[in-house]
XYZ file of C-alpha atoms in Angstrom:
454
model
C 30.046 -23.612 27.417
C 32.743 -21.055 28.356
C 32.165 -17.689 30.022
C 32.795 -14.546 28.027
C 33.609 -11.078 29.397
C 33.618 -7.519 28.234
C 36.857 -6.893 29.994
C 39.148 -8.737 32.451
C 40.761 -5.863 34.321
C 38.155 -6.227 37.042
C 38.948 -9.969 37.237
C 42.663 -9.096 37.659
C 41.842 -6.606 40.317
C 39.811 -9.235 42.160
C 42.880 -11.481 42.223
C 44.893 -8.575 43.843
C 42.190 -7.598 46.386
C 40.673 -10.963 47.299
C 43.328 -13.593 46.588
C 46.430 -11.549 47.451
C 47.993 -12.320 44.116
C 50.201 -9.529 42.900
C 50.460 -8.190 39.302
C 53.916 -9.713 39.150
C 52.463 -13.152 40.118
C 49.775 -13.055 37.534
C 52.321 -11.980 34.855
C 54.659 -14.861 35.748
C 51.886 -17.386 35.395
C 50.897 -15.808 32.061
C 54.436 -16.169 30.823
C 54.774 -19.627 32.299
C 51.634 -20.726 30.429
C 53.079 -19.453 27.126
C 56.404 -21.073 27.820
C 54.729 -24.443 28.563
C 52.853 -24.207 25.198
C 56.140 -23.565 23.323
C 57.952 -26.276 25.148
C 55.346 -28.826 24.324
C 55.273 -27.861 20.658
C 58.825 -26.904 19.632
C 62.187 -28.523 19.934
C 64.931 -27.069 22.084
C 67.265 -24.520 20.360
C 64.393 -23.372 18.021
C 64.769 -19.734 17.067
C 62.083 -17.574 18.840
C 61.614 -13.874 18.310
C 59.400 -12.047 20.770
C 58.126 -8.587 19.514
C 57.214 -6.429 22.559
C 55.435 -3.133 23.066
C 55.944 -0.640 25.909
C 53.232 -1.831 28.326
C 52.193 -4.888 30.224
C 51.515 -6.988 27.150
C 55.161 -6.298 26.257
C 56.066 -7.197 29.787
C 54.461 -10.589 29.360
C 56.620 -11.188 26.302
C 59.822 -10.140 28.045
C 59.012 -12.426 30.913
C 58.486 -15.239 28.353
C 61.943 -14.584 26.972
C 63.530 -15.137 30.327
C 61.731 -18.451 30.876
C 62.786 -19.838 27.483
C 66.311 -18.342 27.405
C 68.287 -21.374 28.566
C 66.674 -23.861 26.115
C 65.864 -21.762 23.072
C 67.611 -19.235 20.754
C 65.524 -16.293 22.021
C 65.769 -12.596 21.158
C 63.571 -9.601 21.948
C 62.630 -6.979 19.382
C 60.931 -3.828 20.720
C 58.199 -2.337 18.655
C 58.263 0.330 21.371
C 60.718 0.562 24.182
C 59.599 -0.654 27.668
C 57.821 2.120 29.583
C 55.406 0.639 32.129
C 56.681 -0.372 35.557
C 56.302 -4.051 34.858
C 57.867 -3.846 31.477
C 60.942 -2.126 32.854
C 61.116 -4.632 35.632
C 60.862 -7.643 33.291
C 63.517 -6.121 30.971
C 65.883 -5.757 33.905
C 65.355 -9.386 34.855
C 65.809 -10.579 31.214
C 68.964 -8.651 30.673
C 70.403 -9.941 33.960
C 70.355 -13.570 32.613
C 71.641 -12.541 29.200
C 68.509 -12.488 27.003
C 69.537 -10.961 23.678
C 67.870 -7.828 22.289
C 67.801 -7.203 18.514
C 67.498 -3.909 16.702
C 65.652 -5.549 13.827
C 63.026 -8.210 13.152
C 64.911 -11.445 12.540
C 63.794 -14.631 10.744
C 62.738 -17.326 13.238
C 60.867 -20.558 13.758
C 58.422 -19.044 16.290
C 57.218 -15.397 16.336
C 55.435 -14.017 19.428
C 53.351 -10.847 19.178
C 53.316 -9.075 22.530
C 52.934 -5.496 21.293
C 49.495 -4.600 22.831
C 46.709 -6.450 24.585
C 43.056 -5.961 25.136
C 43.577 -2.627 26.875
C 44.678 -1.004 23.608
C 41.919 0.990 21.812
C 43.799 3.613 19.797
C 45.388 3.681 16.323
C 48.736 2.294 15.459
C 51.518 4.635 14.238
C 52.863 4.068 10.797
C 55.933 2.536 12.320
C 53.957 -0.049 14.359
C 51.739 -0.845 11.347
C 54.813 -1.442 9.233
C 56.322 -3.756 11.923
C 53.131 -5.815 12.075
C 53.055 -6.102 8.300
C 56.658 -7.433 8.493
C 55.687 -9.848 11.190
C 52.823 -11.202 9.073
C 55.195 -11.651 6.217
C 57.628 -13.891 8.136
C 57.569 -17.675 7.544
C 57.215 -18.677 11.187
C 54.664 -20.194 13.605
C 52.921 -17.164 14.998
C 51.681 -16.730 18.553
C 49.611 -13.930 19.868
C 50.074 -12.989 23.552
C 46.519 -12.393 24.903
C 45.188 -11.089 21.590
C 46.642 -10.396 18.151
C 47.793 -6.767 18.409
C 45.043 -4.444 17.117
C 43.566 -7.594 15.446
C 46.065 -6.987 12.654
C 48.602 -9.756 13.392
C 47.619 -13.065 11.913
C 48.289 -15.654 14.572
C 48.317 -19.456 14.351
C 47.301 -19.542 17.942
C 46.216 -16.938 20.496
C 47.195 -17.658 24.086
C 44.799 -15.413 25.992
C 45.123 -14.601 29.684
C 42.639 -15.726 32.307
C 39.347 -15.675 30.345
C 37.808 -15.152 26.936
C 36.984 -11.627 25.761
C 34.009 -10.516 23.664
C 36.312 -8.521 21.311
C 37.819 -11.856 20.268
C 34.486 -12.911 18.752
C 33.773 -10.024 16.464
C 33.471 -11.269 12.886
C 36.557 -9.235 11.937
C 38.698 -11.099 14.433
C 37.875 -14.546 13.043
C 40.710 -14.677 10.476
C 43.525 -13.374 12.827
C 43.048 -15.386 16.047
C 43.868 -18.899 14.939
C 43.310 -21.546 17.627
C 42.408 -19.967 20.966
C 43.785 -21.280 24.296
C 43.100 -19.693 27.713
C 45.977 -19.632 30.194
C 45.525 -19.692 33.984
C 46.925 -16.756 35.959
C 47.724 -18.416 39.340
C 44.247 -19.656 40.033
C 41.926 -21.840 37.974
C 39.476 -20.354 35.565
C 36.645 -21.422 37.852
C 37.993 -19.131 40.571
C 39.358 -16.367 38.368
C 36.137 -15.957 36.441
C 33.017 -14.390 37.995
C 29.496 -14.655 36.766
C 28.748 -13.703 33.234
C 25.596 -13.587 31.263
C 27.426 -14.339 28.048
C 28.793 -17.773 26.999
C 30.768 -19.282 24.098
C 29.229 -22.452 22.937
C 31.227 -25.681 22.490
C 30.293 -28.209 19.836
C 29.508 -30.781 22.495
C 26.897 -28.461 23.966
C 24.684 -29.701 21.078
C 21.515 -31.567 22.296
C 19.950 -33.373 19.419
C 16.250 -34.358 19.223
C 15.457 -37.612 20.930
C 12.904 -40.266 20.081
C 13.031 -42.324 23.250
C 9.347 -43.274 23.408
C 8.561 -46.335 21.301
C 4.782 -45.834 21.573
C 4.705 -42.728 19.279
C 3.554 -41.577 15.839
C 4.327 -38.696 13.433
C 2.126 -36.308 15.378
C 4.242 -36.966 18.442
C 7.159 -35.029 16.900
C 5.430 -31.835 15.798
C 3.959 -30.383 12.797
C 5.811 -27.420 11.211
C 4.007 -25.023 8.822
C 6.320 -22.935 6.522
C 5.160 -19.965 4.402
C 6.113 -20.682 0.810
C 6.375 -17.514 -1.244
C 7.653 -16.154 -4.525
C 10.950 -18.022 -4.406
C 9.714 -21.362 -3.248
C 13.050 -23.076 -3.381
C 14.094 -21.382 -0.145
C 11.037 -22.566 1.777
C 11.495 -26.053 0.361
C 15.095 -26.241 1.633
C 13.889 -25.184 5.013
C 11.179 -27.695 4.989
C 13.500 -30.545 4.045
C 15.988 -29.621 6.725
C 13.219 -29.546 9.328
C 11.992 -32.950 8.301
C 15.550 -34.290 8.435
C 15.976 -32.776 11.879
C 13.006 -34.634 13.367
C 9.716 -32.802 12.699
C 6.988 -35.424 12.227
C 5.165 -33.404 9.624
C 6.125 -30.441 7.511
C 3.594 -28.467 5.433
C 4.331 -25.635 2.963
C 1.659 -23.008 3.137
C 1.173 -21.017 -0.110
C -1.202 -19.703 -2.701
C 0.257 -21.026 -5.942
C 0.461 -24.592 -7.183
C 4.136 -25.610 -7.128
C 6.123 -28.818 -7.473
C 7.360 -30.021 -4.113
C 9.276 -33.140 -2.883
C 6.999 -35.994 -2.169
C 8.100 -36.023 1.486
C 6.441 -32.613 2.103
C 2.817 -31.545 2.286
C 1.179 -28.424 0.795
C -1.795 -26.308 1.968
C -3.336 -22.854 1.429
C -3.702 -22.379 5.204
C -1.886 -23.260 8.444
C -2.902 -26.863 9.448
C -5.007 -26.993 12.570
C -2.547 -29.354 14.247
C 0.525 -27.284 13.450
C 2.857 -26.809 16.423
C 5.311 -24.121 15.010
C 5.628 -21.780 12.109
C 8.455 -20.405 9.900
C 8.342 -17.574 7.374
C 10.496 -15.207 5.463
C 12.594 -17.604 3.398
C 12.024 -16.741 -0.175
C 8.781 -14.982 0.738
C 9.141 -12.194 -1.818
C 6.111 -10.243 -2.741
C 3.675 -13.079 -3.091
C 2.188 -12.901 0.423
C -0.127 -9.906 0.748
C -0.551 -8.143 4.077
C -3.945 -9.935 4.461
C -2.368 -13.354 3.759
C 0.430 -12.737 6.219
C -2.123 -11.676 8.803
C -3.988 -14.960 8.226
C -0.804 -16.989 8.473
C 0.089 -15.327 11.776
C -3.408 -15.444 13.290
C -2.311 -17.857 16.068
C -0.025 -17.961 18.986
C 2.335 -20.721 17.688
C 6.066 -20.361 18.146
C 7.686 -18.900 15.101
C 10.993 -18.545 13.204
C 11.264 -15.331 11.159
C 13.955 -14.917 8.508
C 15.091 -13.080 5.381
C 12.465 -11.073 3.554
C 10.225 -10.507 6.546
C 12.786 -8.025 8.056
C 12.086 -5.618 5.225
C 8.359 -5.709 5.756
C 6.136 -3.775 8.188
C 4.713 -7.076 9.462
C 7.914 -7.721 11.405
C 6.757 -5.226 14.025
C 3.720 -7.397 14.692
C 5.951 -10.422 14.930
C 8.016 -8.665 17.571
C 4.925 -8.645 19.802
C 4.697 -12.434 19.896
C 6.157 -14.379 22.801
C 7.799 -17.410 21.233
C 9.806 -16.001 18.342
C 13.234 -16.597 16.923
C 14.578 -14.022 14.526
C 17.438 -15.058 12.293
C 18.725 -11.967 10.343
C 22.068 -11.543 8.667
C 23.892 -8.205 9.059
C 21.986 -6.287 6.339
C 18.638 -7.600 7.480
C 19.486 -6.716 11.173
C 20.346 -3.216 10.182
C 16.918 -2.922 8.497
C 15.234 -4.386 11.649
C 17.059 -1.934 13.960
C 15.835 0.979 11.909
C 12.301 -0.276 11.639
C 12.136 -0.903 15.403
C 13.501 2.605 16.068
C 16.596 1.284 17.818
C 19.376 2.573 15.544
C 19.872 3.902 12.056
C 23.351 2.544 11.177
C 25.320 1.066 8.296
C 26.369 -2.609 8.011
C 29.929 -1.555 8.642
C 28.923 0.221 11.829
C 27.065 -2.856 13.019
C 30.015 -5.207 12.268
C 32.326 -3.070 14.397
C 29.940 -3.283 17.431
C 27.848 -6.434 16.893
C 27.468 -7.066 20.583
C 26.377 -3.561 21.381
C 23.538 -3.566 18.870
C 22.484 -7.081 19.615
C 22.272 -6.125 23.340
C 20.288 -2.965 22.502
C 17.776 -5.088 20.560
C 17.489 -7.738 23.271
C 16.935 -5.035 25.971
C 14.059 -3.512 23.997
C 12.560 -6.944 23.142
C 13.582 -9.258 26.033
C 10.955 -11.847 25.114
C 12.313 -12.301 21.524
C 15.236 -14.679 20.744
C 17.719 -13.103 18.319
C 20.098 -15.057 16.222
C 22.402 -12.692 14.391
C 24.142 -14.574 11.567
C 27.794 -13.993 10.912
C 31.314 -15.573 11.025
C 30.557 -15.802 14.776
C 26.844 -16.197 15.464
C 25.378 -14.151 18.309
C 22.308 -15.618 19.973
C 20.566 -13.370 22.534
C 17.445 -13.300 24.634
C 16.961 -10.781 27.431
C 20.276 -10.413 29.191
C 21.580 -13.767 28.004
C 24.042 -13.993 25.174
C 25.595 -17.019 23.449
C 28.256 -17.058 20.765
C 28.653 -19.960 18.212
C 32.147 -19.471 16.887
C 32.221 -22.808 14.871
C 30.954 -21.533 11.546
C 33.233 -21.838 8.539
C 33.581 -20.106 5.182
C 31.949 -23.178 3.569
C 28.589 -21.840 4.773
C 28.892 -18.782 2.650
C 26.550 -20.208 0.074
C 22.952 -19.260 -0.895
C 20.530 -21.422 0.892
C 22.585 -22.282 3.985
C 20.538 -19.743 5.968
C 17.333 -21.397 4.859
C 18.631 -24.698 6.131
C 19.340 -23.047 9.455
C 15.837 -21.631 9.777
C 14.487 -25.059 9.043
C 16.588 -26.638 11.760
C 15.452 -24.087 14.376
C 11.845 -24.259 13.312
C 12.008 -28.089 13.527
C 13.097 -27.919 17.127
C 10.433 -25.375 17.929
C 7.823 -27.779 16.452
C 9.138 -30.552 18.720
C 8.689 -28.479 21.855
C 12.092 -26.824 22.365
C 12.060 -23.391 23.930
C 12.922 -20.588 21.437
C 16.346 -20.065 23.030
C 17.180 -23.755 23.120
C 15.989 -24.149 19.510
C 18.228 -21.338 18.354
C 21.295 -22.655 20.199
C 20.959 -26.238 19.098
C 19.840 -25.456 15.624
C 22.887 -23.231 15.132
C 25.249 -25.840 16.641
C 23.743 -28.512 14.381
C 24.116 -26.224 11.391
C 27.866 -25.486 11.930
C 28.656 -29.061 13.080
C 27.120 -30.460 9.831
C 29.344 -28.023 7.842
C 32.496 -28.991 9.815
C 31.756 -32.634 9.144
C 31.514 -32.134 5.434
C 34.453 -33.923 3.684
C 34.480 -32.071 0.380
C 36.196 -28.888 -0.601
C 34.967 -25.860 1.392
C 33.784 -24.164 -1.819
C 31.614 -27.131 -2.795
C 29.220 -27.344 0.192
C 25.575 -26.967 -0.865
C 22.310 -26.829 1.167
C 21.632 -30.396 0.032
C 24.951 -31.415 1.576
C 24.085 -29.741 4.874
C 20.677 -31.404 4.929
C 22.257 -34.783 4.229
C 24.833 -34.120 7.013
C 22.166 -33.671 9.630
C 21.541 -37.433 9.846
C 25.284 -37.898 10.628
C 25.552 -35.657 13.724
């Protein structure tokens, strides 16, 4: 896991105040890290254009030009003329050794975006917007210095300074960041970074279910009960994924006779030996309030998904202790309104996903939230985890039902709600990444089959 921060200005200040590292030293290390990346990837004499802004992000780019000047065909193009103290100093240094400045954006092998960094929060002028559009149109390998400017520059790699920032993991940033690499700023990340309650999950953080005890039976690995409603296919997919992920027994609980796979069981009530519940997937209108009350008349750990977020019963579910909620954006907006937290649109949510997830977790610190999206947010109390490994292949009906089954399976096997959400999410995305077919062809059945190969 890697730490994640709202901002890094306070971390930079700590370097100045506690480690006696000047702003100049940090900038030289940032430029040095970018230069090392370029030297390792591109041959000498490659054409490199660095597009700079007027502030310290631009100063990073100017410093980079100086470090590469002797070995590469480097030129600087200013989206805005240097204005900050460090930008003016770095320009003076670059010009002293003969770095070339260009009045226009030139064709190149490598294009570096150093217009603005994380400190920028305004709107671009038409001129800057046009420059970024021209940069995106160039046939070059594209590098973002710290972040892609305004999250409008489409980078092949983002070389970010010191630590990871939350803004990099908004869904809207997923298409522009490319690969992310963190550069040290004169001290290792372990020293530069302070404590953070938010983490980015790595794929190797996945902890799969274990069956170490030989003297065991199906009851040793949990019994999951899943509410099967109007659209029974959704609950069946959840059930099959749960069975594949290790639950010893899986029972669909419903009130109509339906055809189910022979590996599953069916009942009109929650089995007495059930160890976890899941509901919401394809629930529709079949379950009455009385039937839902009966299904929930216990203290078993629970995964709630899909249709339940549009029902009044979700408020009762929020009172339970061991609960994992797995809404997508539209469902979460409905939940926020129903819980009297916020009345917002999906667009407003997507712009500030962290803010609204934190608001929910503050009001319901005992509930585990998994907010689906291009970057999954998992929160409980003041803890926050990001799973950034999802792909567009998962944008398919039924993939969320598989996820609910994975999480519920781990709950049935004794995982805590938070650990179940983290590991279920990682298994879900890892199975998708391992899929060898075309990204448009992944189905829930493929995901379920892929679970056995993790």
